mmCIF file of C-alpha atoms in Angstrom:
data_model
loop_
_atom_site.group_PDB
_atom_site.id
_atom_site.type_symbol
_atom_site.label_atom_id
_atom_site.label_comp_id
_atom_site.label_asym_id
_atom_site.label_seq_id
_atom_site.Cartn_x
_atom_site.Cartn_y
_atom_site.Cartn_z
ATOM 1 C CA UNK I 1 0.000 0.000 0.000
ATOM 2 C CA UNK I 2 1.526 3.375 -0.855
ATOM 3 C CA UNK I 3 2.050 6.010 1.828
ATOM 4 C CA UNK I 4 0.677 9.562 0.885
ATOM 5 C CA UNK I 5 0.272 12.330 3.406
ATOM 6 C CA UNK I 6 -2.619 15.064 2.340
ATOM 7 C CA UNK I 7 -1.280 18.889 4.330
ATOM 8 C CA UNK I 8 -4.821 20.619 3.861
ATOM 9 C CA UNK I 9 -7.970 22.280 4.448
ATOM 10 C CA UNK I 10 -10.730 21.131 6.195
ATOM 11 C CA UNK I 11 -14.139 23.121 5.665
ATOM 12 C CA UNK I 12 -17.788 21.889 6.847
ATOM 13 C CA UNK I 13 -19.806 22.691 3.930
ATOM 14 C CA UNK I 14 -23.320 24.615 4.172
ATOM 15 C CA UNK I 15 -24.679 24.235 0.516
ATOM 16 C CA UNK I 16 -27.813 25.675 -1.035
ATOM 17 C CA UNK I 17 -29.332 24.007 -4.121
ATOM 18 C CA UNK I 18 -31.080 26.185 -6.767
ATOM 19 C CA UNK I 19 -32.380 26.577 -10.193
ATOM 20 C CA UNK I 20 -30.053 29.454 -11.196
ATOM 21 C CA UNK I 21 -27.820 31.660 -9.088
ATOM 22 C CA UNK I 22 -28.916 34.731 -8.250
ATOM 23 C CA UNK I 23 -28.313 38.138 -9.709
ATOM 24 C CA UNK I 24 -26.702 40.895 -7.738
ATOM 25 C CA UNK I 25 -29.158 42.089 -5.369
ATOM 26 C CA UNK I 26 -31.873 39.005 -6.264
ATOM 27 C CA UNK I 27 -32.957 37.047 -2.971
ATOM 28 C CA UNK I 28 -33.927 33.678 -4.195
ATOM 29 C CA UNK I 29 -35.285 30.462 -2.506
ATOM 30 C CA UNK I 30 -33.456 27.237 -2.443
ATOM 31 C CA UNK I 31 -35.311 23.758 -3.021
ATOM 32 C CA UNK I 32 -32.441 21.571 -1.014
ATOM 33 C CA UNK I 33 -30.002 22.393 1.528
ATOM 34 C CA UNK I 34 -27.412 20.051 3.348
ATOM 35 C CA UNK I 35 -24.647 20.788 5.780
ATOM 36 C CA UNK I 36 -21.551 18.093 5.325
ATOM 37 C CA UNK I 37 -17.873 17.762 5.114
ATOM 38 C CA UNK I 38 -15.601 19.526 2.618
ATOM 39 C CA UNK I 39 -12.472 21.506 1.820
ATOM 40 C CA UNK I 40 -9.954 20.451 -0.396
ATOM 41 C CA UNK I 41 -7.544 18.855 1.804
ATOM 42 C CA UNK I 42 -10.268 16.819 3.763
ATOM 43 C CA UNK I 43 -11.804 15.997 -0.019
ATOM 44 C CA UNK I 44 -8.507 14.580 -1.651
ATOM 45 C CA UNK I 45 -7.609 13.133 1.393
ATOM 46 C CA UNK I 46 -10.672 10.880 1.627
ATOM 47 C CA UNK I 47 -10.658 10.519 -2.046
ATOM 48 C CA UNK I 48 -7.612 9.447 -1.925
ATOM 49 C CA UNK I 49 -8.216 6.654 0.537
ATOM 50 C CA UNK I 50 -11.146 5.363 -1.109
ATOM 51 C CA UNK I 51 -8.366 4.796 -4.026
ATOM 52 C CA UNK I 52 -6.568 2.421 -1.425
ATOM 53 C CA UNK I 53 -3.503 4.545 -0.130
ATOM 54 C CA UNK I 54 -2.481 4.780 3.028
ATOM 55 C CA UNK I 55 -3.486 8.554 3.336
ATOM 56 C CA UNK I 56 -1.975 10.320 6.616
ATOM 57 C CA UNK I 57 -3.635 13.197 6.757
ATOM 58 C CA UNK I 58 -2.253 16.546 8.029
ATOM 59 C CA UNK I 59 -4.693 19.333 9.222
ATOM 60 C CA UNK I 60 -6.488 21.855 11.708
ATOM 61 C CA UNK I 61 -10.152 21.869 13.267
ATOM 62 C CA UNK I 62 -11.813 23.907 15.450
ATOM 63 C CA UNK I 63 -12.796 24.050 18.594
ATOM 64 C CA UNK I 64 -17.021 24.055 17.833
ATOM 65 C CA UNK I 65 -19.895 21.812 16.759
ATOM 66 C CA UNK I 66 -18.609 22.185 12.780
ATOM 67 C CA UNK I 67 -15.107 20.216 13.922
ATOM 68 C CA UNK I 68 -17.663 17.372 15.291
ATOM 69 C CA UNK I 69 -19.241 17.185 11.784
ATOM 70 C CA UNK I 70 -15.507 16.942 10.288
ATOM 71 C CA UNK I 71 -14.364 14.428 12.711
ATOM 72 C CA UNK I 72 -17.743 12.121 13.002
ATOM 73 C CA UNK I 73 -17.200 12.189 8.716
ATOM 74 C CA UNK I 74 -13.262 11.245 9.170
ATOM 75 C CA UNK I 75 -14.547 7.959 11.072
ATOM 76 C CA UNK I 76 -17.413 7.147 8.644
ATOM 77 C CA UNK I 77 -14.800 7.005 6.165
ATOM 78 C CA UNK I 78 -11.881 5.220 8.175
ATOM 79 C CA UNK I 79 -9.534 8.030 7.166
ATOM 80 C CA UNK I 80 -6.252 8.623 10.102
ATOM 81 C CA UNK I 81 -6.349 10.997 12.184
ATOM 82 C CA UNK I 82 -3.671 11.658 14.497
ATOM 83 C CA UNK I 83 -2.587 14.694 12.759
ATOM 84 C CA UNK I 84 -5.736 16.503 12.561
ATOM 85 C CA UNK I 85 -5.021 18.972 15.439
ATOM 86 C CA UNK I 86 -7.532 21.150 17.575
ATOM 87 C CA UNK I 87 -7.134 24.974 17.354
ATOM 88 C CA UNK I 88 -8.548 26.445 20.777
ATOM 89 C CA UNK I 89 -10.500 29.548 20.240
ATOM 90 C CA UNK I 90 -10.773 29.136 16.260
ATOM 91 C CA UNK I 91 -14.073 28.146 14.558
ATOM 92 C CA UNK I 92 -13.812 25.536 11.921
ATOM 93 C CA UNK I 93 -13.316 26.683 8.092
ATOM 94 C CA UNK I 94 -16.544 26.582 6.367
ATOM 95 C CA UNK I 95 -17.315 26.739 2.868
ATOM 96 C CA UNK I 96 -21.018 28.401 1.693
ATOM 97 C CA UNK I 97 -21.913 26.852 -1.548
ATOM 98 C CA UNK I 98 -24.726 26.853 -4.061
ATOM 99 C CA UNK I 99 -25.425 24.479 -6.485
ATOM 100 C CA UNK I 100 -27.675 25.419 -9.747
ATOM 101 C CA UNK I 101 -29.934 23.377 -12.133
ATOM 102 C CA UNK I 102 -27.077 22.835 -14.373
ATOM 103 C CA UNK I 103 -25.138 21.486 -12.120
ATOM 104 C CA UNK I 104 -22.162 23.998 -11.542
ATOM 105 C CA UNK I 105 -21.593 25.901 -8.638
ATOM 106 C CA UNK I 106 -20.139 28.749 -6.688
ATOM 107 C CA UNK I 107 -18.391 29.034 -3.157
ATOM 108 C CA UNK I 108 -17.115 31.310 -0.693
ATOM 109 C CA UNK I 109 -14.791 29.937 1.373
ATOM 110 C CA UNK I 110 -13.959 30.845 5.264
ATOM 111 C CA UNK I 111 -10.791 29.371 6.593
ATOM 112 C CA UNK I 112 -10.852 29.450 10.196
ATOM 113 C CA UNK I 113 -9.106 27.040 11.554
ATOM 114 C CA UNK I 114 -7.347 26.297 8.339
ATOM 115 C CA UNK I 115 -4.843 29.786 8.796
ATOM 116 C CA UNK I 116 -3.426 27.931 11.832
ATOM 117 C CA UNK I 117 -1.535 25.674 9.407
ATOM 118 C CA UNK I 118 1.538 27.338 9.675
ATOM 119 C CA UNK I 119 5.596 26.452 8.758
ATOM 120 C CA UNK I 120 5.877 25.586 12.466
ATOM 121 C CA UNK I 121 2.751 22.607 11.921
ATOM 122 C CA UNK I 122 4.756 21.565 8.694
ATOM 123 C CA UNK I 123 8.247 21.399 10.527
ATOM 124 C CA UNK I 124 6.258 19.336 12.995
ATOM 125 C CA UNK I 125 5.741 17.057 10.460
ATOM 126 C CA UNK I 126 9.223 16.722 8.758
ATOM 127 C CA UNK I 127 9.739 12.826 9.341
ATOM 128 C CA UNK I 128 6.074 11.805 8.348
ATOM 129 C CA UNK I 129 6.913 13.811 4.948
ATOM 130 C CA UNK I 130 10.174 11.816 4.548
ATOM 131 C CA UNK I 131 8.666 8.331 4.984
ATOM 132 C CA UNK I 132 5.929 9.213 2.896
ATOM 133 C CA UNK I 133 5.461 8.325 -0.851
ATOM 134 C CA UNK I 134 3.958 11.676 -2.323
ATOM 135 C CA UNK I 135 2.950 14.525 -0.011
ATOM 136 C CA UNK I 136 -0.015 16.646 -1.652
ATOM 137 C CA UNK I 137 -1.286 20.063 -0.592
ATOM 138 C CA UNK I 138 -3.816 22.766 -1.805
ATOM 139 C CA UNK I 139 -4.125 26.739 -2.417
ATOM 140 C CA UNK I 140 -6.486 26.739 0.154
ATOM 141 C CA UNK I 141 -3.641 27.011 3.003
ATOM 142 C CA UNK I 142 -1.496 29.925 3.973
ATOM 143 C CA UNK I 143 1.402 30.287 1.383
ATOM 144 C CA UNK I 144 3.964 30.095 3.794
ATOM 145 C CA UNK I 145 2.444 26.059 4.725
ATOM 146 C CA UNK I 146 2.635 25.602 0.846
ATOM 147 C CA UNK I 147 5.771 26.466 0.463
ATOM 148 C CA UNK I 148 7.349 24.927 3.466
ATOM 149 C CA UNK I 149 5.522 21.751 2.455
ATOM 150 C CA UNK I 150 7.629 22.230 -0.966
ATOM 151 C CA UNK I 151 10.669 22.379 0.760
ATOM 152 C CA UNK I 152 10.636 19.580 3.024
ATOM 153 C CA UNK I 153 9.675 17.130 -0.005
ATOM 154 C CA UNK I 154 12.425 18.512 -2.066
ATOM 155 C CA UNK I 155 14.936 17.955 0.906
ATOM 156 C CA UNK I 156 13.558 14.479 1.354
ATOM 157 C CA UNK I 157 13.344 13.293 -1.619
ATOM 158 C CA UNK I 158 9.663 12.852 -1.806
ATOM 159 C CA UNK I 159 7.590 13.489 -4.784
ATOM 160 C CA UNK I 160 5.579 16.845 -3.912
ATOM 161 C CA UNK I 161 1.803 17.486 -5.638
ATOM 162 C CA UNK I 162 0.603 21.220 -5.811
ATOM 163 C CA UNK I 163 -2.761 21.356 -6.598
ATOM 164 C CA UNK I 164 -2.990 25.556 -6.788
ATOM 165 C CA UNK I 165 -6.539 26.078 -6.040
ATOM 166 C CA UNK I 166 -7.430 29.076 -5.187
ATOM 167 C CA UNK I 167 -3.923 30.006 -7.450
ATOM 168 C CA UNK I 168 -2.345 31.766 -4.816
ATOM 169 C CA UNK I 169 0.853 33.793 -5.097
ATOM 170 C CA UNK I 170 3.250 30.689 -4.264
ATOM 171 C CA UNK I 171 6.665 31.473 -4.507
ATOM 172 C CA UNK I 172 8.020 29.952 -8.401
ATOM 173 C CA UNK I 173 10.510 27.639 -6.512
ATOM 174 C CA UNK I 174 8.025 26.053 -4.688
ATOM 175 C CA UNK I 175 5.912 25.190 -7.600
ATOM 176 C CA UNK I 176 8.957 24.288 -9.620
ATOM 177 C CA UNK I 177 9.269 21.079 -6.936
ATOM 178 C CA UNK I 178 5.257 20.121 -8.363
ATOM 179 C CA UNK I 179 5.507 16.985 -9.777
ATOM 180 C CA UNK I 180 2.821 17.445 -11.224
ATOM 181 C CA UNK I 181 0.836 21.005 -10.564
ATOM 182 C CA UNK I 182 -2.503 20.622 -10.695
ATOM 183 C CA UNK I 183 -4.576 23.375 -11.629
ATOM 184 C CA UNK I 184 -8.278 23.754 -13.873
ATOM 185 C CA UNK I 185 -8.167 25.890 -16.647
ATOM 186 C CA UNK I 186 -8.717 29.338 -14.704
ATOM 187 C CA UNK I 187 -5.918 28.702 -12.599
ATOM 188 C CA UNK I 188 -3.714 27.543 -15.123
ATOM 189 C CA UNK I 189 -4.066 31.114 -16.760
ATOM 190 C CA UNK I 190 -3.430 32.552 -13.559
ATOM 191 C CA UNK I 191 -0.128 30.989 -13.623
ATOM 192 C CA UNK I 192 1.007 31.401 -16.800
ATOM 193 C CA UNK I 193 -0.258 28.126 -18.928
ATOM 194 C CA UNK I 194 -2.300 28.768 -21.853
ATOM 195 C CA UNK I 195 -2.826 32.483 -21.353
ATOM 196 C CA UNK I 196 -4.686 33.342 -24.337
ATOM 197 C CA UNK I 197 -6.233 30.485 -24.321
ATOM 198 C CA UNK I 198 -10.147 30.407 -23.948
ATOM 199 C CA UNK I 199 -12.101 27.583 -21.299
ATOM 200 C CA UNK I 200 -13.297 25.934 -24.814
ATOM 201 C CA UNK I 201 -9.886 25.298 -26.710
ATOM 202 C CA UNK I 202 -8.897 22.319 -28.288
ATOM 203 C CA UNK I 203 -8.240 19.452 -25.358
ATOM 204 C CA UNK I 204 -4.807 19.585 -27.764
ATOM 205 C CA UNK I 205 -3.894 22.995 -27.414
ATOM 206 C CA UNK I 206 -4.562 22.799 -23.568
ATOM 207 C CA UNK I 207 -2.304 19.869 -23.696
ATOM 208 C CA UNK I 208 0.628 22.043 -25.746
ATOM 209 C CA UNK I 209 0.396 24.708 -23.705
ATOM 210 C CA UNK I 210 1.002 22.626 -20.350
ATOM 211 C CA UNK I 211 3.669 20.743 -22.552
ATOM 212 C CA UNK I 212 5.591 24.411 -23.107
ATOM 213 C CA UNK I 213 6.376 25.252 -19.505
ATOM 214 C CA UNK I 214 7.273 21.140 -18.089
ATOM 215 C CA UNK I 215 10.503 21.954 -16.070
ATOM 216 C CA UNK I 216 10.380 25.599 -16.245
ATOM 217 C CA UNK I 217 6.958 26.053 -14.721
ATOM 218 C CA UNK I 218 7.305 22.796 -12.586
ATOM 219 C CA UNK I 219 7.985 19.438 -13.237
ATOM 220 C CA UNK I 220 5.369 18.264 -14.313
ATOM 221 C CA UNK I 221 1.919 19.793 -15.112
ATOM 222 C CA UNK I 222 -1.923 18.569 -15.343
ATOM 223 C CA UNK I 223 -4.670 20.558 -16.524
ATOM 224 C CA UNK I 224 -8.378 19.311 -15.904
ATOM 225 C CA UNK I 225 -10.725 20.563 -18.507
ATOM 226 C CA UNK I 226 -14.370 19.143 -16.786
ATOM 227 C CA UNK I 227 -16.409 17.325 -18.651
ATOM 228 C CA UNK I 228 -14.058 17.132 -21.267
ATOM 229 C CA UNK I 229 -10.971 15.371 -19.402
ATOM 230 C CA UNK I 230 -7.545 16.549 -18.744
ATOM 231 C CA UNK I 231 -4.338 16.973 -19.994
ATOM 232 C CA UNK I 232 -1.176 16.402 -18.597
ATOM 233 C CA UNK I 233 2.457 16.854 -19.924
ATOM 234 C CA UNK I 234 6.164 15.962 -18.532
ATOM 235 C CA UNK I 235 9.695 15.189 -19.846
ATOM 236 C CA UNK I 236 8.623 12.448 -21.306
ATOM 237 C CA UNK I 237 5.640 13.636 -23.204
ATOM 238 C CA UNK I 238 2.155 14.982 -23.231
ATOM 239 C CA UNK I 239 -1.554 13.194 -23.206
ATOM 240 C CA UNK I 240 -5.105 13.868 -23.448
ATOM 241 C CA UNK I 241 -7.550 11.676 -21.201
ATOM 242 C CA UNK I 242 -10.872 12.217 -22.735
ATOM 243 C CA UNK I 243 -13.881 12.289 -19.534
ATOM 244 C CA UNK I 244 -16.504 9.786 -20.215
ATOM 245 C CA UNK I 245 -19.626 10.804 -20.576
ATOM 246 C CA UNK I 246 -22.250 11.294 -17.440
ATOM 247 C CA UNK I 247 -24.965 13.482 -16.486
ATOM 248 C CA UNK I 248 -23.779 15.735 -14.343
ATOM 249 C CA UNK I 249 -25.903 16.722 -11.016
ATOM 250 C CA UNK I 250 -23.358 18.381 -8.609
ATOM 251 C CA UNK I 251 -20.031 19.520 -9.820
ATOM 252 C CA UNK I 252 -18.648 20.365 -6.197
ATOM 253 C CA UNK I 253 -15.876 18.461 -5.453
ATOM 254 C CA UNK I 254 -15.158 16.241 -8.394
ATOM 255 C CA UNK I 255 -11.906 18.163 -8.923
ATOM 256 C CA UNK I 256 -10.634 16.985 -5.184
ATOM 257 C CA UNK I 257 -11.966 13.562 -6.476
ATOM 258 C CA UNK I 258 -9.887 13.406 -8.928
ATOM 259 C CA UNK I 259 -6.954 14.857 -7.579
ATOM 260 C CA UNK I 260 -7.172 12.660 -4.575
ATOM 261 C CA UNK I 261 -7.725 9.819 -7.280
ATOM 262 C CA UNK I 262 -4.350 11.044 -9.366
ATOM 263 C CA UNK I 263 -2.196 11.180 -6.288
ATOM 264 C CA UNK I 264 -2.967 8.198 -4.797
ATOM 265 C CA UNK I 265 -2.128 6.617 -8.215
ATOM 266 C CA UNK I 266 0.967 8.353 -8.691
ATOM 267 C CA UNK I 267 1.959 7.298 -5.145
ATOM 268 C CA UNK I 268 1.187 3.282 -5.924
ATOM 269 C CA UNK I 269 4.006 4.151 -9.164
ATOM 270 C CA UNK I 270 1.678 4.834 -12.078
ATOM 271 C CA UNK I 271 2.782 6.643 -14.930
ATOM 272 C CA UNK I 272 1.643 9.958 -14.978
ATOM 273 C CA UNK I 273 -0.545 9.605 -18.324
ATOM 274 C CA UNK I 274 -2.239 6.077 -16.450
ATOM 275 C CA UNK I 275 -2.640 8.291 -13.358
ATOM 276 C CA UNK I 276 -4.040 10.740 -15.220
ATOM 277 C CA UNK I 277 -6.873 9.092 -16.885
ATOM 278 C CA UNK I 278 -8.073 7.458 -13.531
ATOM 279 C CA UNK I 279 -8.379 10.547 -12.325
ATOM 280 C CA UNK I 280 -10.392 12.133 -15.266
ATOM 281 C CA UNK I 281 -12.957 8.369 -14.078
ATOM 282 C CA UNK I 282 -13.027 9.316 -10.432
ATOM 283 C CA UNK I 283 -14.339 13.067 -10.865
ATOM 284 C CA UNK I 284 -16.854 11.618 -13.829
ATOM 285 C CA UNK I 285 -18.508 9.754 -11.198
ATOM 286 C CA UNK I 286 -18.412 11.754 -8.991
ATOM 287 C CA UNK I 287 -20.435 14.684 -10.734
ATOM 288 C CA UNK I 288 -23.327 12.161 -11.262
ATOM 289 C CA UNK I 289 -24.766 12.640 -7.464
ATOM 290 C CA UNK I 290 -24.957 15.611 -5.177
ATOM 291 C CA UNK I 291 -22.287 16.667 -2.860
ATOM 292 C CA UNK I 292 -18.461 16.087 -2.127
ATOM 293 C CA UNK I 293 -16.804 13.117 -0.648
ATOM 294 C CA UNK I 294 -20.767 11.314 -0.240
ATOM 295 C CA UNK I 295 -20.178 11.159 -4.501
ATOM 296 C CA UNK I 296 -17.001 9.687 -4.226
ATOM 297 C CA UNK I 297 -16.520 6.304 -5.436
ATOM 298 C CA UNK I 298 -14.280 3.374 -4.230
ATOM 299 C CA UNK I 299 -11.042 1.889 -6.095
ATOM 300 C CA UNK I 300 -12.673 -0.808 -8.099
ATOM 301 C CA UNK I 301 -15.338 1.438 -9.742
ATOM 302 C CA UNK I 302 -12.926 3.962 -10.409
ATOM 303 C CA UNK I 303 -10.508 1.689 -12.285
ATOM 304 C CA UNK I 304 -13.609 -0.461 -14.030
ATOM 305 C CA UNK I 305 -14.473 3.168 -15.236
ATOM 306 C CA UNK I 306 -10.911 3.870 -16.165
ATOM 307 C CA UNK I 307 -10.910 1.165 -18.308
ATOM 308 C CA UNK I 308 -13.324 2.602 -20.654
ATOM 309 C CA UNK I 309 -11.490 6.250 -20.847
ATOM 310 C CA UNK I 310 -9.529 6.801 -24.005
ATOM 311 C CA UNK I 311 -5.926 8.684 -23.260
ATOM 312 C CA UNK I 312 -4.394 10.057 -26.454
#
């Protein structure tokens, strides 16, 4: 079983469902409403697991009722605890969301507890980063975390994932360590891949562009285009894994499912293209039911799924 440590957010999700989002100034009613757990740390990290790695995961709660909804979801799901840490004083992050018809959504996110992840929580956790197979963090932490995180996988040795979401201002030496960064289409803009480059290019000129910056940029690079797939590029070349297709109901989340997914396969030893299009089958199912980490599938329907994805 690989070994993958997650350093990440953990929000408790409050999300509205509606038939269109509202205008500035428009008060609308919802028709559904659930409270459960989210964040993009807590999200890959569970994904992740349900892929079959031995996920450690790294984070901060707070000290309220929301931390009880993290923690009672952490045991539903079997995922490790011990270095989920209690922040006295500090509410848990929390992420509003809302959901419309079509299935995409928007979200403000609070991070609360989340700001407490700090360089002195990642020095804390220098020897679980060594022994550890690929260690994988998210935008959503402060940039100092990020980029401590970078550093103590390049010192080690250990392969170090970036997925830059929000795209914070990370420092370009951290990302240069990401092997691969991880980013959707607005974010790779943000950071310089495929600039001019519209949401609705050409899979294969999404795939060029991430191909241009590979070890200039960082080391490797994926791209994940929705319901059209991914792309990813490194030294040794560049792919497209075309997304089957599904009828999408909730959108939230299938980007950590799929990033949890690609991690956890690059962690077992898969070739990035092979990791890659398992991922692009984990975040397809995952869009087909509402919510986060309750639409997440397990290994074997991931990889059955997998199967039937073409990578070019």
């Amino acid at each position: 079983m690989s070994r993958l440590v997650v350093v990440g957010s953990v929000n408790v999700d409050a999300t509205s469902y509606v038939d269109a989002f509202p205008q500035p100034g428009e008060t609308i009613h919802s028709h559904g409403y659930r409270v459960a757990l989210g964040g993009k740390g807590a999200n890959q990290a569970i994904a992740a697991h349900l892929c079959s790695a031995d996920v450690e995961f790294v984070a901060r709660l707070g000290d309220d009722a929301a931390a009880e909804v993290a923690r009672a979801a952490f045991a539903r799901f079997g995922l490790a605890t011990d270095a989920v840490a209690t922040v006295p004083g500090a509410p848990t992050g929390v992420a509003q969301i809302t959901v419309a018809a079509s299935g995409e959504n928007t979200i403000v996110v609070t991070a609360g507890a989340n700001a407490a992840v700090g360089t002195d929580a990642v020095a804390a956790e220098r020897e679980r980063i060594a022994a550890a197979d690929l260690v994988l963090t998210q935008g959503e932490l402060p940039v100092p975390a990020i980029e401590a995180v970078a550093r103590a996988c390049d010192g080690a040795g250990t392969r170090f994932v970036l997925n830059l979401a929000p795209p914070v201002d990370v420092a370009g030496a951290a990302v240069a360590i990401a092997d691969p960064l991880v980013v959707n289409v607005h974010e790779a803009r943000a950071v310089g891949v495929g600039a001019d480059l519209p949401d609705d290019a050409p899979a294969a000129a999404w795939r060029d562009a991430a191909a241009s910056v590979v070890g200039e940029l960082a080391r490797s690079i994926v791209v994940t285009l929705g319901a059209r797939g991914a792309v990813a590029a490194d030294a040794d070349g560049s792919w497209i894994a075309a997304a089957p297709e599904v009828d999408a109901v909730d959108t939230t989340g299938a980007g950590d499912a799929a990033t949890g997914a690609l991690a956890a396969m690059l962690a077992e030893g898969r070739a990035l293209p092979d990791a890659v299009r398992v991922a692009v089958a984990a975040g397809a199912i995952a869009v087909r039911s509402r919510g986060t980490v309750d639409s997440y599938a397990g290994r074997a329907d991931i990889l059955a799924l997998a199967e039937r994805t073409e990578t070019r």
